[in-house]
Amino acid sequence: MNGFAILLVSLVLFVVAYATYGAWLCKKWGVDPTRKTPAVEKNDGGDYVPTSTAVVLGHHFASIAGAGPITGPINAAFFGWIPVLLWIVIGGIFFGGVQDFSALFASIRHDGKTIGEVIEQHIGHKCKMIFNVFVYLVLLLVVAAFTDIVAGTFASVPKAETEQALASARSAGSVAMASMCFIPLAVAFGILQRKNNNLVVNTIVGVALLCGTIYLGIRFPLMNVGKNVWLAVTFAYIFVASVAPVWILLQPRDYLNSFLLYAIIILSVVGIGAARPDMTLPAFTGFVVKGQPLFPVLFITIACGAISGFHSLIASGTTSKQLRNEGDAKLVGYGGMLIECALAVIALVAVGSVRGQELAGAGSGPAAIFANGIASFVAVIGLPEATSATVIALAYSAFCLTSLDTATRLGRMIFQEMFEGFAPSVSKVLGNKYVATAITIGLSAALTGAGYQNIWPLFGAANQLVAVPAFLACAVWFKHIGRSNRMFLFPMFFMLAATMSSLALSFYGNVMKLMAGTGVLVKEGLQCVIIVPVVVLALIITFDGLKALKAKEA
């Protein structure tokens, strides 16, 4: 099968879905472009800031994308390209797009509050607290993991004075330099946009300077800086990013970063069209491969490219507070997800091509497979392959930092929400954004030092599990206001089955390892201890939610 044909058909399906299903959702939900949004009504210059649609889309897209739509399809490719493609297309259109759009819309109609607040209003306070605690713990894991990944990516001390080690250190130093230069650029762009509000001119200048930071990174890498230093720098950066007004750092950084993704997508489409690679990856390898069952493994491995519970947190946590027109929710929520799906299909074509297969066979990671695969495509149109691979790898790494600062801000907001309604002496202290951020980062730092890797295997199921209460909250709310909620029911039950099955398989596999003496208590044992309460709490939320849904129907 030709890779370009797969990509072209997928893009057509995404465009048709946006124009038809997306419009149908708007009609069914009663999206009203004339209604004032929370960003307009509660404009505080900090978290609530009415913003240009293009900037909000850039923030949302860069935050939800990260490395996920690239990593997931490549890691799941051992099942064959057909099941991966079907899940990306069907999942993106009917699962992920619906979740992101509905979470954003629900938050807009609830004063820009998070999904946790929607749960409290329509299901109950107990479920809200369970949900927020669970989500907060997931975000701590995300912050710990991504901080470690970013610091490891930036570290540029070669372990041995070999040519390969020096090249690897130089590449890491290039990523670090470009990323550090990009931070003041984002701040300057935010101030400039705030001052003259000329988005077109400012964007041209900003993107040109963004290219300049990449050039500086390649020419002048930050060498011989260890991982511990970068851990401290990264934690300091995300503290500032969490408490600073959204318009001065988070918005401009994500907006300008989104152009890297847009450029990669456009170049990839052109390159794939020119190279027309054949899919040497098998179409389908079986329902059980390498001891892994297609259900639920495929639907947990491919998250961001089809549906990710994390997206509902971003949509209702930061994006909803910036949207200046409710009519833009379709473009940002539903359209942003479909753009991400397009990137996931591109990643599938990269791993399914001849070059991708060679890299996969050599044991290369997803970043290398994607970067070198796309670089080989664009080389057909005359772009230097080595330079293209470096830039793509640099962009891939940069988006980990983008997701990290958004996750930290979300963690801070959810922590603050957890203490709303407490005694004034408590809520005043723990509800303070500086205190909430410090606690969030402190706990994440402790988790980084304690070895988050021991529980990281549970993240995939935990992330996907967040989608279940998000769907459930919207289903109950829509029923309450007399709107159709049919589009939530099947995705909700399907994701519940997938996540519960995944956790059950993990529990069983860990117990078997422990009994055989091949597992260790600090890893497999700890995971088993965590899985049990996660399943119980998820079932409590689901039971109470379904009870509330049935009561609304009655």
mmCIF file of C-alpha atoms in Angstrom, residues 167-495:
data_model
loop_
_atom_site.group_PDB
_atom_site.id
_atom_site.type_symbol
_atom_site.label_atom_id
_atom_site.label_comp_id
_atom_site.label_asym_id
_atom_site.label_seq_id
_atom_site.Cartn_x
_atom_site.Cartn_y
_atom_site.Cartn_z
ATOM 1 C CA ALA A 167 27.814 13.971 18.293
ATOM 2 C CA SER A 168 25.071 12.937 20.723
ATOM 3 C CA ALA A 169 26.193 15.547 23.266
ATOM 4 C CA ARG A 170 26.316 18.230 20.587
ATOM 5 C CA SER A 171 22.775 17.341 19.479
ATOM 6 C CA ALA A 172 21.556 17.602 23.090
ATOM 7 C CA GLY A 173 23.352 20.920 23.475
ATOM 8 C CA SER A 174 21.673 22.223 20.316
ATOM 9 C CA VAL A 175 18.233 21.356 21.676
ATOM 10 C CA ALA A 176 19.079 23.028 24.993
ATOM 11 C CA MET A 177 20.384 26.226 23.407
ATOM 12 C CA ALA A 178 17.420 26.571 21.052
ATOM 13 C CA SER A 179 14.962 25.951 23.895
ATOM 14 C CA MET A 180 16.617 28.467 26.214
ATOM 15 C CA CYS A 181 16.737 31.131 23.496
ATOM 16 C CA PHE A 182 13.096 30.486 22.733
ATOM 17 C CA ILE A 183 11.930 31.439 26.252
ATOM 18 C CA PRO A 184 12.877 35.159 26.083
ATOM 19 C CA LEU A 185 11.608 35.220 22.500
ATOM 20 C CA ALA A 186 8.204 33.997 23.690
ATOM 21 C CA VAL A 187 8.112 36.640 26.436
ATOM 22 C CA ALA A 188 9.027 39.384 23.950
ATOM 23 C CA PHE A 189 6.339 38.158 21.540
ATOM 24 C CA GLY A 190 3.752 38.167 24.328
ATOM 25 C CA ILE A 191 4.610 41.727 25.339
ATOM 26 C CA LEU A 192 4.638 42.911 21.734
ATOM 27 C CA GLN A 193 1.296 41.286 20.977
ATOM 28 C CA ARG A 194 -0.188 42.760 24.137
ATOM 29 C CA LYS A 195 1.103 46.204 23.176
ATOM 30 C CA ASN A 196 0.131 46.546 19.504
ATOM 31 C CA ASN A 197 -2.121 43.499 18.870
ATOM 32 C CA ASN A 198 -0.910 43.199 15.259
ATOM 33 C CA LEU A 199 -0.908 39.410 15.068
ATOM 34 C CA VAL A 200 0.104 39.089 11.407
ATOM 35 C CA VAL A 201 3.205 41.287 11.643
ATOM 36 C CA ASN A 202 4.144 39.967 15.073
ATOM 37 C CA THR A 203 3.796 36.374 13.859
ATOM 38 C CA ILE A 204 6.056 36.967 10.861
ATOM 39 C CA VAL A 205 8.713 38.475 13.104
ATOM 40 C CA GLY A 206 8.226 35.815 15.782
ATOM 41 C CA VAL A 207 8.479 32.867 13.397
ATOM 42 C CA ALA A 208 11.569 34.392 11.758
ATOM 43 C CA LEU A 209 13.208 34.739 15.170
ATOM 44 C CA LEU A 210 12.082 31.197 16.033
ATOM 45 C CA CYS A 211 14.035 29.967 13.023
ATOM 46 C CA GLY A 212 16.918 32.048 14.347
ATOM 47 C CA THR A 213 16.846 30.238 17.696
ATOM 48 C CA ILE A 214 17.017 26.903 15.888
ATOM 49 C CA TYR A 215 19.999 28.171 13.900
ATOM 50 C CA LEU A 216 21.703 29.380 17.079
ATOM 51 C CA GLY A 217 21.053 26.032 18.702
ATOM 52 C CA ILE A 218 22.672 24.140 15.845
ATOM 53 C CA ARG A 219 25.650 26.511 15.583
ATOM 54 C CA PHE A 220 26.268 27.165 19.276
ATOM 55 C CA PRO A 221 25.170 24.175 21.377
ATOM 56 C CA LEU A 222 25.264 24.394 25.183
ATOM 57 C CA MET A 223 27.918 21.803 25.959
ATOM 58 C CA ASN A 224 29.064 20.101 29.168
ATOM 59 C CA VAL A 225 25.985 20.912 31.267
ATOM 60 C CA GLY A 226 24.870 17.969 33.399
ATOM 61 C CA LYS A 227 21.392 16.573 33.983
ATOM 62 C CA ASN A 228 21.115 17.777 37.587
ATOM 63 C CA VAL A 229 21.678 21.364 36.494
ATOM 64 C CA TRP A 230 18.971 21.043 33.860
ATOM 65 C CA LEU A 231 16.590 19.513 36.414
ATOM 66 C CA ALA A 232 16.984 22.629 38.573
ATOM 67 C CA VAL A 233 16.608 24.956 35.588
ATOM 68 C CA THR A 234 13.524 23.137 34.326
ATOM 69 C CA PHE A 235 11.814 23.161 37.722
ATOM 70 C CA ALA A 236 12.529 26.895 38.036
ATOM 71 C CA TYR A 237 11.142 27.537 34.556
ATOM 72 C CA ILE A 238 7.889 25.662 35.110
ATOM 73 C CA PHE A 239 7.345 27.496 38.404
ATOM 74 C CA VAL A 240 7.470 30.818 36.557
ATOM 75 C CA ALA A 241 5.361 29.459 33.685
ATOM 76 C CA SER A 242 2.693 28.287 36.140
ATOM 77 C CA VAL A 243 2.206 31.585 37.979
ATOM 78 C CA ALA A 244 2.958 34.131 35.239
ATOM 79 C CA PRO A 245 0.052 35.712 33.332
ATOM 80 C CA VAL A 246 -0.906 33.362 30.524
ATOM 81 C CA TRP A 247 -0.331 35.998 27.824
ATOM 82 C CA ILE A 248 3.336 36.604 28.661
ATOM 83 C CA LEU A 249 4.785 33.093 28.400
ATOM 84 C CA LEU A 250 2.399 30.156 28.007
ATOM 85 C CA GLN A 251 0.352 31.604 25.142
ATOM 86 C CA PRO A 252 3.208 32.981 23.012
ATOM 87 C CA ARG A 253 5.439 29.968 23.610
ATOM 88 C CA ASP A 254 2.778 27.492 22.588
ATOM 89 C CA TYR A 255 1.608 29.658 19.696
ATOM 90 C CA LEU A 256 5.060 30.011 18.169
ATOM 91 C CA ASN A 257 5.837 26.367 18.935
ATOM 92 C CA SER A 258 2.748 25.344 17.002
ATOM 93 C CA PHE A 259 4.339 26.700 13.831
ATOM 94 C CA LEU A 260 7.071 24.088 14.211
ATOM 95 C CA LEU A 261 4.396 21.410 14.213
ATOM 96 C CA TYR A 262 2.529 23.010 11.318
ATOM 97 C CA ALA A 263 5.781 23.197 9.343
ATOM 98 C CA ILE A 264 6.599 19.567 10.081
ATOM 99 C CA ILE A 265 3.104 18.499 8.997
ATOM 100 C CA ILE A 266 3.228 20.511 5.753
ATOM 101 C CA LEU A 267 6.759 19.388 4.884
ATOM 102 C CA SER A 268 5.837 15.807 5.691
ATOM 103 C CA VAL A 269 2.783 15.878 3.426
ATOM 104 C CA VAL A 270 4.835 17.391 0.593
ATOM 105 C CA GLY A 271 7.706 14.973 1.201
ATOM 106 C CA ILE A 272 5.451 11.917 1.368
ATOM 107 C CA GLY A 273 3.689 13.095 -1.790
ATOM 108 C CA ALA A 274 7.013 13.376 -3.586
ATOM 109 C CA ALA A 275 8.579 10.171 -2.238
ATOM 110 C CA ARG A 276 5.376 8.075 -2.348
ATOM 111 C CA PRO A 277 6.821 5.454 0.024
ATOM 112 C CA ASP A 278 5.386 1.959 0.112
ATOM 113 C CA MET A 279 4.180 0.568 3.431
ATOM 114 C CA THR A 280 6.544 -2.331 4.067
ATOM 115 C CA LEU A 281 5.031 -2.736 7.511
ATOM 116 C CA PRO A 282 2.547 -5.653 7.510
ATOM 117 C CA ALA A 283 -1.092 -4.623 7.234
ATOM 118 C CA PHE A 284 -2.136 -6.791 10.172
ATOM 119 C CA THR A 285 -0.035 -9.111 12.332
ATOM 120 C CA GLY A 286 -2.693 -10.644 14.589
ATOM 121 C CA PHE A 287 -4.898 -10.078 17.596
ATOM 122 C CA VAL A 288 -2.126 -11.182 19.954
ATOM 123 C CA VAL A 289 1.430 -10.133 19.074
ATOM 124 C CA LYS A 290 4.516 -10.576 21.276
ATOM 125 C CA GLY A 291 2.186 -11.681 24.028
ATOM 126 C CA GLN A 292 0.261 -8.385 23.797
ATOM 127 C CA PRO A 293 -3.494 -8.505 22.976
ATOM 128 C CA LEU A 294 -4.695 -5.939 20.462
ATOM 129 C CA PHE A 295 -7.477 -5.062 22.878
ATOM 130 C CA PRO A 296 -6.743 -3.188 25.056
ATOM 131 C CA VAL A 297 -3.049 -2.567 24.279
ATOM 132 C CA LEU A 298 -3.586 -0.733 20.961
ATOM 133 C CA PHE A 299 -6.132 1.662 22.490
ATOM 134 C CA ILE A 300 -3.885 2.483 25.443
ATOM 135 C CA THR A 301 -0.640 2.794 23.474
ATOM 136 C CA ILE A 302 -2.122 5.205 20.919
ATOM 137 C CA ALA A 303 -3.501 7.992 23.076
ATOM 138 C CA CYS A 304 -2.861 11.524 21.783
ATOM 139 C CA GLY A 305 -3.326 10.478 18.167
ATOM 140 C CA ALA A 306 -6.859 9.176 18.826
ATOM 141 C CA ILE A 307 -8.071 10.116 22.329
ATOM 142 C CA SER A 308 -6.255 11.202 25.468
ATOM 143 C CA GLY A 309 -7.852 12.022 28.796
ATOM 144 C CA PHE A 310 -5.130 14.626 29.320
ATOM 145 C CA HIS A 311 -6.710 16.683 26.531
ATOM 146 C CA SER A 312 -9.903 17.239 28.511
ATOM 147 C CA LEU A 313 -7.813 18.756 31.306
ATOM 148 C CA ILE A 314 -6.111 21.180 28.923
ATOM 149 C CA ALA A 315 -9.362 22.095 27.170
ATOM 150 C CA SER A 316 -11.132 22.846 30.453
ATOM 151 C CA GLY A 317 -8.088 24.051 32.368
ATOM 152 C CA THR A 318 -6.318 26.646 30.221
ATOM 153 C CA THR A 319 -7.892 26.817 26.748
ATOM 154 C CA SER A 320 -11.430 27.637 27.932
ATOM 155 C CA LYS A 321 -10.124 30.660 29.830
ATOM 156 C CA GLN A 322 -8.663 32.171 26.659
ATOM 157 C CA LEU A 323 -11.397 31.629 24.050
ATOM 158 C CA ARG A 324 -12.991 34.960 23.171
ATOM 159 C CA ASN A 325 -15.817 33.532 21.052
ATOM 160 C CA GLU A 326 -17.819 30.381 21.773
ATOM 161 C CA GLY A 327 -18.108 29.733 18.044
ATOM 162 C CA ASP A 328 -14.349 29.092 17.945
ATOM 163 C CA ALA A 329 -14.697 26.066 20.227
ATOM 164 C CA LYS A 330 -15.269 23.806 17.228
ATOM 165 C CA LEU A 331 -12.057 24.884 15.494
ATOM 166 C CA VAL A 332 -9.929 24.780 18.624
ATOM 167 C CA GLY A 333 -11.419 21.695 20.301
ATOM 168 C CA TYR A 334 -12.538 19.479 17.427
ATOM 169 C CA GLY A 335 -10.257 20.876 14.722
ATOM 170 C CA GLY A 336 -7.174 20.865 16.971
ATOM 171 C CA MET A 337 -7.683 17.171 17.654
ATOM 172 C CA LEU A 338 -8.056 16.323 13.958
ATOM 173 C CA ILE A 339 -4.815 18.167 13.154
ATOM 174 C CA GLU A 340 -3.145 16.016 15.772
ATOM 175 C CA CYS A 341 -4.645 12.926 14.141
ATOM 176 C CA ALA A 342 -3.064 14.000 10.848
ATOM 177 C CA LEU A 343 0.319 14.131 12.579
ATOM 178 C CA ALA A 344 -0.305 10.626 13.952
ATOM 179 C CA VAL A 345 -0.989 9.300 10.433
ATOM 180 C CA ILE A 346 2.243 10.908 9.246
ATOM 181 C CA ALA A 347 4.093 9.114 12.051
ATOM 182 C CA LEU A 348 2.480 5.841 10.941
ATOM 183 C CA VAL A 349 3.649 6.364 7.358
ATOM 184 C CA ALA A 350 7.157 7.150 8.656
ATOM 185 C CA VAL A 351 7.404 3.914 10.637
ATOM 186 C CA GLY A 352 5.691 1.942 7.865
ATOM 187 C CA SER A 353 8.073 3.062 5.142
ATOM 188 C CA VAL A 354 11.246 1.246 4.169
ATOM 189 C CA ARG A 355 13.414 3.705 6.068
ATOM 190 C CA GLY A 356 11.185 3.446 9.101
ATOM 191 C CA GLN A 357 11.404 -0.340 9.040
ATOM 192 C CA GLU A 358 15.186 -0.237 8.901
ATOM 193 C CA LEU A 359 15.283 2.073 11.903
ATOM 194 C CA ALA A 360 12.719 0.032 13.792
ATOM 195 C CA GLY A 361 14.721 -3.104 13.138
ATOM 196 C CA ALA A 362 17.828 -1.397 14.460
ATOM 197 C CA GLY A 363 16.097 -0.667 17.738
ATOM 198 C CA SER A 364 15.838 3.106 17.277
ATOM 199 C CA GLY A 365 13.370 5.064 19.398
ATOM 200 C CA PRO A 366 10.240 6.797 18.078
ATOM 201 C CA ALA A 367 11.984 10.183 17.828
ATOM 202 C CA ALA A 368 14.742 8.796 15.595
ATOM 203 C CA ILE A 369 12.312 6.778 13.481
ATOM 204 C CA PHE A 370 10.102 9.798 12.880
ATOM 205 C CA ALA A 371 12.913 12.306 12.316
ATOM 206 C CA ASN A 372 14.920 10.129 9.944
ATOM 207 C CA GLY A 373 11.846 8.799 8.173
ATOM 208 C CA ILE A 374 10.462 12.266 7.412
ATOM 209 C CA ALA A 375 13.935 13.574 6.574
ATOM 210 C CA SER A 376 14.288 10.850 3.948
ATOM 211 C CA PHE A 377 10.962 11.938 2.419
ATOM 212 C CA VAL A 378 11.777 15.652 2.230
ATOM 213 C CA ALA A 379 15.220 14.847 0.827
ATOM 214 C CA VAL A 380 13.360 13.950 -2.387
ATOM 215 C CA ILE A 381 12.379 17.620 -2.782
ATOM 216 C CA GLY A 382 15.948 18.781 -2.227
ATOM 217 C CA LEU A 383 16.160 19.502 1.506
ATOM 218 C CA PRO A 384 19.357 18.268 3.214
ATOM 219 C CA GLU A 385 18.487 15.036 4.980
ATOM 220 C CA ALA A 386 20.875 15.437 7.933
ATOM 221 C CA THR A 387 19.762 19.010 8.664
ATOM 222 C CA SER A 388 16.078 18.094 8.348
ATOM 223 C CA ALA A 389 16.494 15.183 10.758
ATOM 224 C CA THR A 390 18.217 17.445 13.305
ATOM 225 C CA VAL A 391 15.505 20.117 13.123
ATOM 226 C CA ILE A 392 12.688 17.544 13.404
ATOM 227 C CA ALA A 393 14.357 15.855 16.364
ATOM 228 C CA LEU A 394 14.855 19.262 17.982
ATOM 229 C CA ALA A 395 11.176 20.127 17.517
ATOM 230 C CA TYR A 396 10.141 16.733 18.875
ATOM 231 C CA SER A 397 12.119 17.352 22.059
ATOM 232 C CA ALA A 398 10.884 20.926 22.423
ATOM 233 C CA PHE A 399 7.253 19.832 22.665
ATOM 234 C CA CYS A 400 7.975 17.833 25.820
ATOM 235 C CA LEU A 401 8.727 21.185 27.478
ATOM 236 C CA THR A 402 5.517 22.663 26.045
ATOM 237 C CA SER A 403 3.400 19.892 27.542
ATOM 238 C CA LEU A 404 5.356 20.180 30.790
ATOM 239 C CA ASP A 405 4.609 23.837 31.501
ATOM 240 C CA THR A 406 0.916 23.341 30.676
ATOM 241 C CA ALA A 407 0.735 20.266 32.943
ATOM 242 C CA THR A 408 2.287 22.244 35.800
ATOM 243 C CA ARG A 409 -0.244 25.055 35.411
ATOM 244 C CA LEU A 410 -3.075 22.517 35.319
ATOM 245 C CA GLY A 411 -1.735 20.864 38.456
ATOM 246 C CA ARG A 412 -1.655 24.224 40.202
ATOM 247 C CA MET A 413 -5.248 25.029 39.183
ATOM 248 C CA ILE A 414 -6.613 21.643 40.251
ATOM 249 C CA PHE A 415 -4.788 21.886 43.581
ATOM 250 C CA GLN A 416 -6.400 25.281 44.155
ATOM 251 C CA GLU A 417 -9.843 23.927 43.229
ATOM 252 C CA MET A 418 -9.483 21.067 45.706
ATOM 253 C CA PHE A 419 -9.383 23.531 48.593
ATOM 254 C CA GLU A 420 -12.196 25.808 47.483
ATOM 255 C CA GLY A 421 -14.941 25.844 50.111
ATOM 256 C CA PHE A 422 -12.562 24.973 52.957
ATOM 257 C CA ALA A 423 -12.103 27.225 55.970
ATOM 258 C CA PRO A 424 -10.789 30.675 54.913
ATOM 259 C CA SER A 425 -7.523 30.112 56.771
ATOM 260 C CA VAL A 426 -6.924 26.945 54.758
ATOM 261 C CA SER A 427 -8.187 28.025 51.326
ATOM 262 C CA LYS A 428 -6.337 31.345 51.543
ATOM 263 C CA VAL A 429 -3.007 29.581 51.969
ATOM 264 C CA LEU A 430 -3.410 26.412 49.920
ATOM 265 C CA GLY A 431 -5.505 28.218 47.326
ATOM 266 C CA ASN A 432 -2.705 30.707 46.693
ATOM 267 C CA LYS A 433 -1.237 30.119 43.246
ATOM 268 C CA TYR A 434 2.368 30.460 44.440
ATOM 269 C CA VAL A 435 1.868 27.989 47.285
ATOM 270 C CA ALA A 436 -0.068 25.585 45.033
ATOM 271 C CA THR A 437 2.666 25.724 42.403
ATOM 272 C CA ALA A 438 5.450 25.235 44.951
ATOM 273 C CA ILE A 439 3.711 22.184 46.439
ATOM 274 C CA THR A 440 3.028 20.718 42.990
ATOM 275 C CA ILE A 441 6.615 21.133 41.844
ATOM 276 C CA GLY A 442 7.994 19.958 45.196
ATOM 277 C CA LEU A 443 5.987 16.727 45.066
ATOM 278 C CA SER A 444 6.969 16.196 41.427
ATOM 279 C CA ALA A 445 10.636 16.740 42.268
ATOM 280 C CA ALA A 446 10.350 14.184 45.057
ATOM 281 C CA LEU A 447 8.739 11.742 42.635
ATOM 282 C CA THR A 448 11.537 12.356 40.129
ATOM 283 C CA GLY A 449 14.150 11.541 42.749
ATOM 284 C CA ALA A 450 12.246 8.545 44.099
ATOM 285 C CA GLY A 451 12.061 6.872 40.696
ATOM 286 C CA TYR A 452 8.827 7.651 38.871
ATOM 287 C CA GLN A 453 9.867 4.991 36.325
ATOM 288 C CA ASN A 454 8.629 2.333 38.727
ATOM 289 C CA ILE A 455 5.007 3.398 38.216
ATOM 290 C CA TRP A 456 5.261 4.989 34.745
ATOM 291 C CA PRO A 457 3.911 1.812 33.022
ATOM 292 C CA LEU A 458 0.528 2.624 34.586
ATOM 293 C CA PHE A 459 0.404 6.109 33.069
ATOM 294 C CA GLY A 460 -1.119 5.026 29.749
ATOM 295 C CA ALA A 461 -4.175 3.440 31.346
ATOM 296 C CA ALA A 462 -4.449 6.218 33.947
ATOM 297 C CA ASN A 463 -4.363 8.870 31.231
ATOM 298 C CA GLN A 464 -7.035 7.133 29.170
ATOM 299 C CA LEU A 465 -9.124 6.572 32.284
ATOM 300 C CA VAL A 466 -9.485 10.348 32.705
ATOM 301 C CA ALA A 467 -11.586 10.368 29.518
ATOM 302 C CA VAL A 468 -14.310 8.261 31.177
ATOM 303 C CA PRO A 469 -15.448 10.798 33.817
ATOM 304 C CA ALA A 470 -14.954 13.586 31.259
ATOM 305 C CA PHE A 471 -17.443 11.894 28.919
ATOM 306 C CA LEU A 472 -19.719 11.059 31.841
ATOM 307 C CA ALA A 473 -19.778 14.621 33.180
ATOM 308 C CA CYS A 474 -20.686 16.018 29.765
ATOM 309 C CA ALA A 475 -23.327 13.310 29.230
ATOM 310 C CA VAL A 476 -25.043 14.165 32.523
ATOM 311 C CA TRP A 477 -24.819 17.917 31.896
ATOM 312 C CA PHE A 478 -26.206 17.707 28.357
ATOM 313 C CA LYS A 479 -29.065 15.539 29.577
ATOM 314 C CA HIS A 480 -29.731 18.071 32.325
ATOM 315 C CA ILE A 481 -30.040 20.963 29.844
ATOM 316 C CA GLY A 482 -32.111 18.936 27.408
ATOM 317 C CA ARG A 483 -29.415 18.372 24.773
ATOM 318 C CA SER A 484 -28.446 15.133 23.028
ATOM 319 C CA ASN A 485 -25.767 13.087 24.783
ATOM 320 C CA ARG A 486 -25.791 9.981 22.584
ATOM 321 C CA MET A 487 -22.378 10.797 21.126
ATOM 322 C CA PHE A 488 -20.754 10.268 24.548
ATOM 323 C CA LEU A 489 -22.148 6.907 25.555
ATOM 324 C CA PHE A 490 -20.293 4.420 23.344
ATOM 325 C CA PRO A 491 -16.886 6.181 23.648
ATOM 326 C CA MET A 492 -17.359 6.331 27.425
ATOM 327 C CA PHE A 493 -18.140 2.622 27.856
ATOM 328 C CA PHE A 494 -15.470 1.602 25.348
ATOM 329 C CA MET A 495 -12.750 3.572 27.145
#
